[in-house]
Amino acid sequence: MKNIILAANWKLNKSPAETRRFFKTFFDEGKKKSFYAQIGKQFQVVFFPSTISLEATSESVKDSEVRFGGQNIYSESQGAFTGENSAKVIKELNGHYALIGHSERRQYFHESNSFLNKKIHHALKSDLIPMYCIGETLEERESGKTEAVLLAQLTEGLKEITSANGKTLVVAYEPVWAIGTGKIATADQVKETHAFVQKTLAKLDLEQTPILYGGSVKAANAQELIQIPHVSGFLVGGASLEAAAFLDLIQNSLA
Ligand code: PEP
């Protein structure tokens, strides 16, 4: 069985009170599911709440095997960087992950591959697992540039990150045109692109890296997508906001 990771990106949603309510339902309902006892053993469940809800998440998941992380970190842990997020604080709250390079960070905050590389190094140094997002825009796909874009995102973003670092890394392939749009990449597109990402990671001496797929994944398409070679799980936006929908998605990903 694949070592599956199911990750929830809540973006700028859920206050601390809403976060606590979500986890109450998630655990009340989740404990009734046969897969519940396998969380953290046969597969991982990871939440990325907004920064203001990290502490509520930390408190809510503390007696479980559920993991969480920050949606973004800065490349330094402290100093005169107004408005930024600290890997050290995420670690202090018992977080395990840092989401790095989500397409919304690249698009709205102009984060480049070389800047993201600094964040990945900093996450590893801070003992957080970077979940590094890559993906092409619709224009790039339609003009035949998908592989060139992904190659640059992987080689520049993962510069001097090798398995020799002895640390863990996760890559999330998310075609930008499939994020929050309801448009899902076809099984053939996912298969072809994940094979390319896997081949590129192998060349970078990172072939053990799990590769997640993201972009309008929901309970209804999870079962088909998880069968595709080199798909090790999902990064999920919209379908992770309701506990029942996310539990269904988890269930179908394991079927
Ligand atoms: C995301 O935000 O990473 C994402 C994949 O969103 P959605 O599932 O809503 O497309």
PDB file of C-alpha atoms and ligand atoms in Angstrom:
ATOM      1  CA  MET A   1       0.000   0.000   0.000  1.00  0.00           C
ATOM      2  CA  LYS A   2       1.220   3.525  -0.776  1.00  0.00           C
ATOM      3  CA  ASN A   3       2.228   5.697   2.156  1.00  0.00           C
ATOM      4  CA  ILE A   4      -0.577   8.186   1.610  1.00  0.00           C
ATOM      5  CA  ILE A   5      -0.643  11.815   2.810  1.00  0.00           C
ATOM      6  CA  LEU A   6      -3.955  13.689   2.841  1.00  0.00           C
ATOM      7  CA  ALA A   7      -3.399  17.385   3.419  1.00  0.00           C
ATOM      8  CA  ALA A   8      -5.937  20.166   3.926  1.00  0.00           C
ATOM      9  CA  ASN A   9      -5.132  23.735   2.907  1.00  0.00           C
ATOM     10  CA  TRP A  10      -7.658  26.030   4.567  1.00  0.00           C
ATOM     11  CA  LYS A  11      -6.205  29.206   3.035  1.00  0.00           C
ATOM     12  CA  LEU A  12      -7.631  32.362   4.658  1.00  0.00           C
ATOM     13  CA  ASN A  13     -10.636  30.551   6.185  1.00  0.00           C
ATOM     14  CA  LYS A  14     -11.706  29.587   9.718  1.00  0.00           C
ATOM     15  CA  SER A  15     -11.273  31.657  12.862  1.00  0.00           C
ATOM     16  CA  PRO A  16      -9.917  29.942  15.997  1.00  0.00           C
ATOM     17  CA  ALA A  17     -13.507  29.274  17.169  1.00  0.00           C
ATOM     18  CA  GLU A  18     -14.464  27.803  13.777  1.00  0.00           C
ATOM     19  CA  THR A  19     -11.284  25.726  13.852  1.00  0.00           C
ATOM     20  CA  ARG A  20     -12.209  24.241  17.245  1.00  0.00           C
ATOM     21  CA  ARG A  21     -15.740  23.480  15.986  1.00  0.00           C
ATOM     22  CA  PHE A  22     -14.333  21.795  12.864  1.00  0.00           C
ATOM     23  CA  PHE A  23     -12.056  19.526  14.899  1.00  0.00           C
ATOM     24  CA  LYS A  24     -14.833  18.613  17.353  1.00  0.00           C
ATOM     25  CA  THR A  25     -16.896  17.282  14.434  1.00  0.00           C
ATOM     26  CA  PHE A  26     -13.837  15.811  12.691  1.00  0.00           C
ATOM     27  CA  PHE A  27     -12.861  13.743  15.738  1.00  0.00           C
ATOM     28  CA  ASP A  28     -16.435  12.886  16.861  1.00  0.00           C
ATOM     29  CA  GLU A  29     -17.274  11.588  13.388  1.00  0.00           C
ATOM     30  CA  GLY A  30     -13.786  10.374  12.495  1.00  0.00           C
ATOM     31  CA  LYS A  31     -13.575   8.035  15.502  1.00  0.00           C
ATOM     32  CA  LYS A  32     -16.577   6.134  14.094  1.00  0.00           C
ATOM     33  CA  LYS A  33     -14.653   5.357  10.889  1.00  0.00           C
ATOM     34  CA  SER A  34     -12.690   2.132  10.569  1.00  0.00           C
ATOM     35  CA  PHE A  35      -9.671   4.014   9.191  1.00  0.00           C
ATOM     36  CA  TYR A  36      -9.375   6.303  12.216  1.00  0.00           C
ATOM     37  CA  ALA A  37      -6.944   4.097  14.164  1.00  0.00           C
ATOM     38  CA  GLN A  38      -4.606   3.995  11.159  1.00  0.00           C
ATOM     39  CA  ILE A  39      -4.033   7.765  11.026  1.00  0.00           C
ATOM     40  CA  GLY A  40      -0.322   8.378  11.505  1.00  0.00           C
ATOM     41  CA  LYS A  41       0.399   4.679  10.922  1.00  0.00           C
ATOM     42  CA  GLN A  42      -0.764   3.695   7.438  1.00  0.00           C
ATOM     43  CA  PHE A  43      -1.357   7.236   6.240  1.00  0.00           C
ATOM     44  CA  GLN A  44      -0.966  10.843   7.356  1.00  0.00           C
ATOM     45  CA  VAL A  45      -3.569  13.570   7.745  1.00  0.00           C
ATOM     46  CA  VAL A  46      -2.154  17.103   7.779  1.00  0.00           C
ATOM     47  CA  PHE A  47      -3.966  20.430   8.237  1.00  0.00           C
ATOM     48  CA  PHE A  48      -2.709  23.832   7.147  1.00  0.00           C
ATOM     49  CA  PRO A  49      -4.845  26.396   9.013  1.00  0.00           C
ATOM     50  CA  SER A  50      -4.363  30.140   8.655  1.00  0.00           C
ATOM     51  CA  THR A  51      -1.680  31.544  10.980  1.00  0.00           C
ATOM     52  CA  ILE A  52      -4.168  32.990  13.470  1.00  0.00           C
ATOM     53  CA  SER A  53      -5.709  29.517  13.925  1.00  0.00           C
ATOM     54  CA  LEU A  54      -2.474  27.572  14.381  1.00  0.00           C
ATOM     55  CA  GLU A  55      -2.735  27.568  18.168  1.00  0.00           C
ATOM     56  CA  ALA A  56      -6.385  26.422  18.116  1.00  0.00           C
ATOM     57  CA  THR A  57      -5.322  23.648  15.713  1.00  0.00           C
ATOM     58  CA  SER A  58      -2.407  22.655  17.918  1.00  0.00           C
ATOM     59  CA  GLU A  59      -4.705  22.376  20.957  1.00  0.00           C
ATOM     60  CA  SER A  60      -7.424  20.543  18.999  1.00  0.00           C
ATOM     61  CA  VAL A  61      -5.171  17.808  17.583  1.00  0.00           C
ATOM     62  CA  LYS A  62      -2.861  17.330  20.570  1.00  0.00           C
ATOM     63  CA  ASP A  63      -4.293  13.956  21.635  1.00  0.00           C
ATOM     64  CA  SER A  64      -4.326  12.536  18.112  1.00  0.00           C
ATOM     65  CA  GLU A  65      -1.978  11.450  15.337  1.00  0.00           C
ATOM     66  CA  VAL A  66      -3.217  14.272  13.103  1.00  0.00           C
ATOM     67  CA  ARG A  67      -0.424  16.626  11.996  1.00  0.00           C
ATOM     68  CA  PHE A  68      -0.498  20.287  11.070  1.00  0.00           C
ATOM     69  CA  GLY A  69       1.711  23.026   9.719  1.00  0.00           C
ATOM     70  CA  GLY A  70       1.884  26.622   8.538  1.00  0.00           C
ATOM     71  CA  GLN A  71       0.659  27.747   5.122  1.00  0.00           C
ATOM     72  CA  ASN A  72       3.774  29.845   4.726  1.00  0.00           C
ATOM     73  CA  ILE A  73       7.026  30.597   6.518  1.00  0.00           C
ATOM     74  CA  TYR A  74       9.602  33.294   6.046  1.00  0.00           C
ATOM     75  CA  SER A  75      13.238  32.362   5.352  1.00  0.00           C
ATOM     76  CA  GLU A  76      14.243  33.641   8.816  1.00  0.00           C
ATOM     77  CA  SER A  77      12.630  32.707  12.126  1.00  0.00           C
ATOM     78  CA  GLN A  78      12.750  36.112  13.792  1.00  0.00           C
ATOM     79  CA  GLY A  79      13.668  39.737  13.234  1.00  0.00           C
ATOM     80  CA  ALA A  80      12.329  42.846  11.540  1.00  0.00           C
ATOM     81  CA  PHE A  81      10.026  41.108   9.033  1.00  0.00           C
ATOM     82  CA  THR A  82       6.595  42.629   9.699  1.00  0.00           C
ATOM     83  CA  GLY A  83       3.670  40.377   8.891  1.00  0.00           C
ATOM     84  CA  GLU A  84       5.725  37.244   8.302  1.00  0.00           C
ATOM     85  CA  ASN A  85       5.439  33.747   9.783  1.00  0.00           C
ATOM     86  CA  SER A  86       8.058  31.925  11.808  1.00  0.00           C
ATOM     87  CA  ALA A  87       9.079  28.271  11.437  1.00  0.00           C
ATOM     88  CA  LYS A  88      10.282  28.398  15.042  1.00  0.00           C
ATOM     89  CA  VAL A  89       6.814  29.331  16.284  1.00  0.00           C
ATOM     90  CA  ILE A  90       5.168  26.562  14.229  1.00  0.00           C
ATOM     91  CA  LYS A  91       7.628  24.126  15.770  1.00  0.00           C
ATOM     92  CA  GLU A  92       6.978  25.485  19.273  1.00  0.00           C
ATOM     93  CA  LEU A  93       3.251  24.827  18.727  1.00  0.00           C
ATOM     94  CA  ASN A  94       4.167  21.214  17.798  1.00  0.00           C
ATOM     95  CA  GLY A  95       3.592  21.664  14.068  1.00  0.00           C
ATOM     96  CA  HIS A  96       5.403  19.300  11.716  1.00  0.00           C
ATOM     97  CA  TYR A  97       5.039  20.875   8.261  1.00  0.00           C
ATOM     98  CA  ALA A  98       5.449  24.085   6.268  1.00  0.00           C
ATOM     99  CA  LEU A  99       3.549  24.587   3.017  1.00  0.00           C
ATOM    100  CA  ILE A 100       5.926  26.356   0.652  1.00  0.00           C
ATOM    101  CA  GLY A 101       5.331  27.849  -2.785  1.00  0.00           C
ATOM    102  CA  HIS A 102       1.561  27.454  -3.079  1.00  0.00           C
ATOM    103  CA  SER A 103       0.471  28.952  -6.400  1.00  0.00           C
ATOM    104  CA  GLU A 104      -1.346  31.749  -4.548  1.00  0.00           C
ATOM    105  CA  ARG A 105       1.943  32.702  -2.881  1.00  0.00           C
ATOM    106  CA  ARG A 106       3.704  32.622  -6.250  1.00  0.00           C
ATOM    107  CA  GLN A 107       0.934  34.541  -8.041  1.00  0.00           C
ATOM    108  CA  TYR A 108      -0.165  37.199  -5.495  1.00  0.00           C
ATOM    109  CA  PHE A 109       3.031  37.561  -3.461  1.00  0.00           C
ATOM    110  CA  HIS A 110       5.496  37.079  -6.333  1.00  0.00           C
ATOM    111  CA  GLU A 111       7.520  34.387  -4.598  1.00  0.00           C
ATOM    112  CA  SER A 112      10.263  33.129  -6.920  1.00  0.00           C
ATOM    113  CA  ASN A 113      11.819  29.671  -7.085  1.00  0.00           C
ATOM    114  CA  SER A 114      15.066  30.980  -5.572  1.00  0.00           C
ATOM    115  CA  PHE A 115      13.257  32.639  -2.640  1.00  0.00           C
ATOM    116  CA  LEU A 116      11.251  29.443  -2.089  1.00  0.00           C
ATOM    117  CA  ASN A 117      14.529  27.501  -2.054  1.00  0.00           C
ATOM    118  CA  LYS A 118      15.655  29.638   0.915  1.00  0.00           C
ATOM    119  CA  LYS A 119      12.389  28.842   2.712  1.00  0.00           C
ATOM    120  CA  ILE A 120      12.795  25.100   2.077  1.00  0.00           C
ATOM    121  CA  HIS A 121      16.331  25.158   3.496  1.00  0.00           C
ATOM    122  CA  HIS A 122      15.059  27.120   6.478  1.00  0.00           C
ATOM    123  CA  ALA A 123      12.154  24.696   7.066  1.00  0.00           C
ATOM    124  CA  LEU A 124      14.565  21.739   7.085  1.00  0.00           C
ATOM    125  CA  LYS A 125      16.947  23.542   9.406  1.00  0.00           C
ATOM    126  CA  SER A 126      13.970  24.255  11.698  1.00  0.00           C
ATOM    127  CA  ASP A 127      12.971  20.572  11.702  1.00  0.00           C
ATOM    128  CA  LEU A 128       9.776  21.126   9.702  1.00  0.00           C
ATOM    129  CA  ILE A 129       8.842  19.027   6.666  1.00  0.00           C
ATOM    130  CA  PRO A 130       8.511  21.296   3.632  1.00  0.00           C
ATOM    131  CA  MET A 131       5.529  20.540   1.399  1.00  0.00           C
ATOM    132  CA  TYR A 132       6.714  22.231  -1.783  1.00  0.00           C
ATOM    133  CA  CYS A 133       4.018  23.156  -4.324  1.00  0.00           C
ATOM    134  CA  ILE A 134       4.659  23.269  -8.047  1.00  0.00           C
ATOM    135  CA  GLY A 135       2.371  23.608 -11.053  1.00  0.00           C
ATOM    136  CA  GLU A 136       1.824  25.259 -14.403  1.00  0.00           C
ATOM    137  CA  THR A 137      -0.756  27.854 -15.438  1.00  0.00           C
ATOM    138  CA  LEU A 138      -3.298  27.147 -18.180  1.00  0.00           C
ATOM    139  CA  GLU A 139      -1.396  29.365 -20.594  1.00  0.00           C
ATOM    140  CA  GLU A 140       1.825  27.455 -19.883  1.00  0.00           C
ATOM    141  CA  ARG A 141       0.097  24.099 -20.428  1.00  0.00           C
ATOM    142  CA  GLU A 142      -1.576  25.228 -23.641  1.00  0.00           C
ATOM    143  CA  SER A 143       1.703  26.547 -25.048  1.00  0.00           C
ATOM    144  CA  GLY A 144       3.505  23.250 -24.313  1.00  0.00           C
ATOM    145  CA  LYS A 145       5.621  24.653 -21.477  1.00  0.00           C
ATOM    146  CA  THR A 146       4.425  22.410 -18.622  1.00  0.00           C
ATOM    147  CA  GLU A 147       7.598  20.325 -18.324  1.00  0.00           C
ATOM    148  CA  ALA A 148       9.929  23.321 -18.634  1.00  0.00           C
ATOM    149  CA  VAL A 149       8.022  25.171 -15.884  1.00  0.00           C
ATOM    150  CA  LEU A 150       8.015  22.166 -13.550  1.00  0.00           C
ATOM    151  CA  LEU A 151      11.682  21.478 -14.246  1.00  0.00           C
ATOM    152  CA  ALA A 152      12.602  25.041 -13.269  1.00  0.00           C
ATOM    153  CA  GLN A 153      10.388  24.934 -10.157  1.00  0.00           C
ATOM    154  CA  LEU A 154      11.999  21.663  -9.067  1.00  0.00           C
ATOM    155  CA  THR A 155      15.636  22.356  -9.915  1.00  0.00           C
ATOM    156  CA  GLU A 156      15.703  25.963  -8.658  1.00  0.00           C
ATOM    157  CA  GLY A 157      13.338  25.419  -5.697  1.00  0.00           C
ATOM    158  CA  LEU A 158      15.172  22.282  -4.546  1.00  0.00           C
ATOM    159  CA  LYS A 159      18.711  23.526  -5.181  1.00  0.00           C
ATOM    160  CA  GLU A 160      21.138  21.855  -2.775  1.00  0.00           C
ATOM    161  CA  ILE A 161      18.357  19.819  -1.182  1.00  0.00           C
ATOM    162  CA  THR A 162      19.324  16.160  -1.586  1.00  0.00           C
ATOM    163  CA  SER A 163      18.514  12.924   0.144  1.00  0.00           C
ATOM    164  CA  ALA A 164      21.957  13.385   1.684  1.00  0.00           C
ATOM    165  CA  ASN A 165      20.348  16.098   3.827  1.00  0.00           C
ATOM    166  CA  GLY A 166      18.702  13.122   5.541  1.00  0.00           C
ATOM    167  CA  LYS A 167      15.435  15.040   5.896  1.00  0.00           C
ATOM    168  CA  THR A 168      11.928  14.595   4.679  1.00  0.00           C
ATOM    169  CA  LEU A 169      10.335  16.531   1.867  1.00  0.00           C
ATOM    170  CA  VAL A 170       6.941  16.353   0.157  1.00  0.00           C
ATOM    171  CA  VAL A 171       6.172  17.749  -3.299  1.00  0.00           C
ATOM    172  CA  ALA A 172       2.606  18.736  -4.263  1.00  0.00           C
ATOM    173  CA  TYR A 173       1.886  18.995  -7.981  1.00  0.00           C
ATOM    174  CA  GLU A 174      -1.035  21.384  -8.431  1.00  0.00           C
ATOM    175  CA  PRO A 175      -1.904  22.591 -11.928  1.00  0.00           C
ATOM    176  CA  VAL A 176      -2.860  26.223 -11.269  1.00  0.00           C
ATOM    177  CA  TRP A 177      -5.845  25.981 -13.635  1.00  0.00           C
ATOM    178  CA  ALA A 178      -7.341  23.171 -11.509  1.00  0.00           C
ATOM    179  CA  ILE A 179      -7.111  24.953  -8.129  1.00  0.00           C
ATOM    180  CA  GLY A 180     -10.480  26.082  -6.817  1.00  0.00           C
ATOM    181  CA  THR A 181     -11.971  25.963 -10.308  1.00  0.00           C
ATOM    182  CA  GLY A 182     -13.769  22.616 -10.216  1.00  0.00           C
ATOM    183  CA  LYS A 183     -11.688  21.691 -13.295  1.00  0.00           C
ATOM    184  CA  ILE A 184      -9.889  18.467 -12.674  1.00  0.00           C
ATOM    185  CA  ALA A 185      -6.893  17.305 -14.667  1.00  0.00           C
ATOM    186  CA  THR A 186      -7.620  14.094 -16.577  1.00  0.00           C
ATOM    187  CA  ALA A 187      -6.172  10.827 -15.289  1.00  0.00           C
ATOM    188  CA  ASP A 188      -3.824  10.813 -18.298  1.00  0.00           C
ATOM    189  CA  GLN A 189      -2.581  14.346 -17.548  1.00  0.00           C
ATOM    190  CA  VAL A 190      -1.986  13.454 -13.891  1.00  0.00           C
ATOM    191  CA  LYS A 191      -0.238  10.198 -14.852  1.00  0.00           C
ATOM    192  CA  GLU A 192       2.025  11.851 -17.394  1.00  0.00           C
ATOM    193  CA  THR A 193       2.901  14.819 -15.196  1.00  0.00           C
ATOM    194  CA  HIS A 194       3.529  12.811 -12.029  1.00  0.00           C
ATOM    195  CA  ALA A 195       5.817  10.497 -14.011  1.00  0.00           C
ATOM    196  CA  PHE A 196       7.767  13.562 -15.169  1.00  0.00           C
ATOM    197  CA  VAL A 197       7.977  14.965 -11.609  1.00  0.00           C
ATOM    198  CA  GLN A 198       9.130  11.582 -10.301  1.00  0.00           C
ATOM    199  CA  LYS A 199      11.802  11.313 -13.015  1.00  0.00           C
ATOM    200  CA  THR A 200      13.047  14.835 -12.232  1.00  0.00           C
ATOM    201  CA  LEU A 201      13.158  14.149  -8.488  1.00  0.00           C
ATOM    202  CA  ALA A 202      15.166  10.978  -9.151  1.00  0.00           C
ATOM    203  CA  LYS A 203      17.719  13.042 -11.099  1.00  0.00           C
ATOM    204  CA  LEU A 204      17.954  15.361  -8.092  1.00  0.00           C
ATOM    205  CA  ASP A 205      18.640  12.355  -5.830  1.00  0.00           C
ATOM    206  CA  LEU A 206      15.226  12.803  -4.215  1.00  0.00           C
ATOM    207  CA  GLU A 207      13.382   9.807  -5.647  1.00  0.00           C
ATOM    208  CA  GLN A 208      11.803   8.806  -2.309  1.00  0.00           C
ATOM    209  CA  THR A 209       9.876  12.098  -2.128  1.00  0.00           C
ATOM    210  CA  PRO A 210       6.087  11.589  -1.960  1.00  0.00           C
ATOM    211  CA  ILE A 211       4.275  13.494  -4.729  1.00  0.00           C
ATOM    212  CA  LEU A 212       0.774  14.727  -3.895  1.00  0.00           C
ATOM    213  CA  TYR A 213      -1.774  15.857  -6.457  1.00  0.00           C
ATOM    214  CA  GLY A 214      -3.900  18.959  -5.833  1.00  0.00           C
ATOM    215  CA  GLY A 215      -6.618  20.769  -7.762  1.00  0.00           C
ATOM    216  CA  SER A 216     -10.343  20.312  -7.133  1.00  0.00           C
ATOM    217  CA  VAL A 217      -9.901  16.922  -5.458  1.00  0.00           C
ATOM    218  CA  LYS A 218     -13.042  15.751  -3.654  1.00  0.00           C
ATOM    219  CA  ALA A 219     -14.537  12.510  -2.332  1.00  0.00           C
ATOM    220  CA  ALA A 220     -16.038  11.749  -5.756  1.00  0.00           C
ATOM    221  CA  ASN A 221     -12.737  11.731  -7.682  1.00  0.00           C
ATOM    222  CA  ALA A 222     -10.271  10.686  -4.941  1.00  0.00           C
ATOM    223  CA  GLN A 223     -10.612   6.967  -5.554  1.00  0.00           C
ATOM    224  CA  GLU A 224      -9.711   7.212  -9.246  1.00  0.00           C
ATOM    225  CA  LEU A 225      -6.837   9.659  -8.733  1.00  0.00           C
ATOM    226  CA  ILE A 226      -5.149   7.710  -5.923  1.00  0.00           C
ATOM    227  CA  GLN A 227      -4.716   4.688  -8.242  1.00  0.00           C
ATOM    228  CA  ILE A 228      -2.428   6.674 -10.564  1.00  0.00           C
ATOM    229  CA  PRO A 229       1.266   5.736 -10.290  1.00  0.00           C
ATOM    230  CA  HIS A 230       3.372   8.246  -8.309  1.00  0.00           C
ATOM    231  CA  VAL A 231       0.294   9.873  -6.715  1.00  0.00           C
ATOM    232  CA  SER A 232       1.009   9.571  -2.978  1.00  0.00           C
ATOM    233  CA  GLY A 233      -1.968  11.563  -1.734  1.00  0.00           C
ATOM    234  CA  PHE A 234      -3.674  14.902  -2.111  1.00  0.00           C
ATOM    235  CA  LEU A 235      -3.462  18.552  -1.159  1.00  0.00           C
ATOM    236  CA  VAL A 236      -7.070  19.667  -0.808  1.00  0.00           C
ATOM    237  CA  GLY A 237      -8.580  23.148  -0.558  1.00  0.00           C
ATOM    238  CA  GLY A 238     -12.376  23.488  -0.852  1.00  0.00           C
ATOM    239  CA  ALA A 239     -13.251  19.878   0.018  1.00  0.00           C
ATOM    240  CA  SER A 240     -11.355  20.071   3.318  1.00  0.00           C
ATOM    241  CA  LEU A 241     -13.408  22.881   4.845  1.00  0.00           C
ATOM    242  CA  GLU A 242     -16.301  20.675   5.999  1.00  0.00           C
ATOM    243  CA  ALA A 243     -15.344  17.829   8.343  1.00  0.00           C
ATOM    244  CA  ALA A 244     -17.828  15.340   6.829  1.00  0.00           C
ATOM    245  CA  ALA A 245     -16.670  16.026   3.250  1.00  0.00           C
ATOM    246  CA  PHE A 246     -13.008  15.683   4.202  1.00  0.00           C
ATOM    247  CA  LEU A 247     -13.667  12.442   6.111  1.00  0.00           C
ATOM    248  CA  ASP A 248     -15.412  11.059   2.996  1.00  0.00           C
ATOM    249  CA  LEU A 249     -12.444  12.106   0.882  1.00  0.00           C
ATOM    250  CA  ILE A 250     -10.063  10.339   3.294  1.00  0.00           C
ATOM    251  CA  GLN A 251     -12.198   7.212   3.201  1.00  0.00           C
ATOM    252  CA  ASN A 252     -12.308   7.120  -0.607  1.00  0.00           C
ATOM    253  CA  SER A 253      -8.559   7.758  -0.891  1.00  0.00           C
ATOM    254  CA  LEU A 254      -7.899   4.609   1.113  1.00  0.00           C
ATOM    255  CA  ALA A 255     -10.414   2.416  -0.735  1.00  0.00           C
TER     256      ALA A 255
HETATM  257  C1  PEP B   1      -5.288  24.169  -2.954  1.00  0.00           C
HETATM  258  O1  PEP B   1      -5.594  25.221  -2.458  1.00  0.00           O
HETATM  259  O2  PEP B   1      -4.126  23.749  -2.817  1.00  0.00           O
HETATM  260  C2  PEP B   1      -6.288  23.403  -3.698  1.00  0.00           C
HETATM  261  C3  PEP B   1      -5.904  22.327  -4.326  1.00  0.00           C
HETATM  262  O3  PEP B   1      -7.572  23.889  -3.694  1.00  0.00           O
HETATM  263  P1  PEP B   1      -8.886  23.141  -4.280  1.00  0.00           P
HETATM  264  O4  PEP B   1      -8.874  21.732  -3.732  1.00  0.00           O
HETATM  265  O5  PEP B   1     -10.035  23.940  -3.770  1.00  0.00           O
HETATM  266  O6  PEP B   1      -8.777  23.148  -5.769  1.00  0.00           O
END
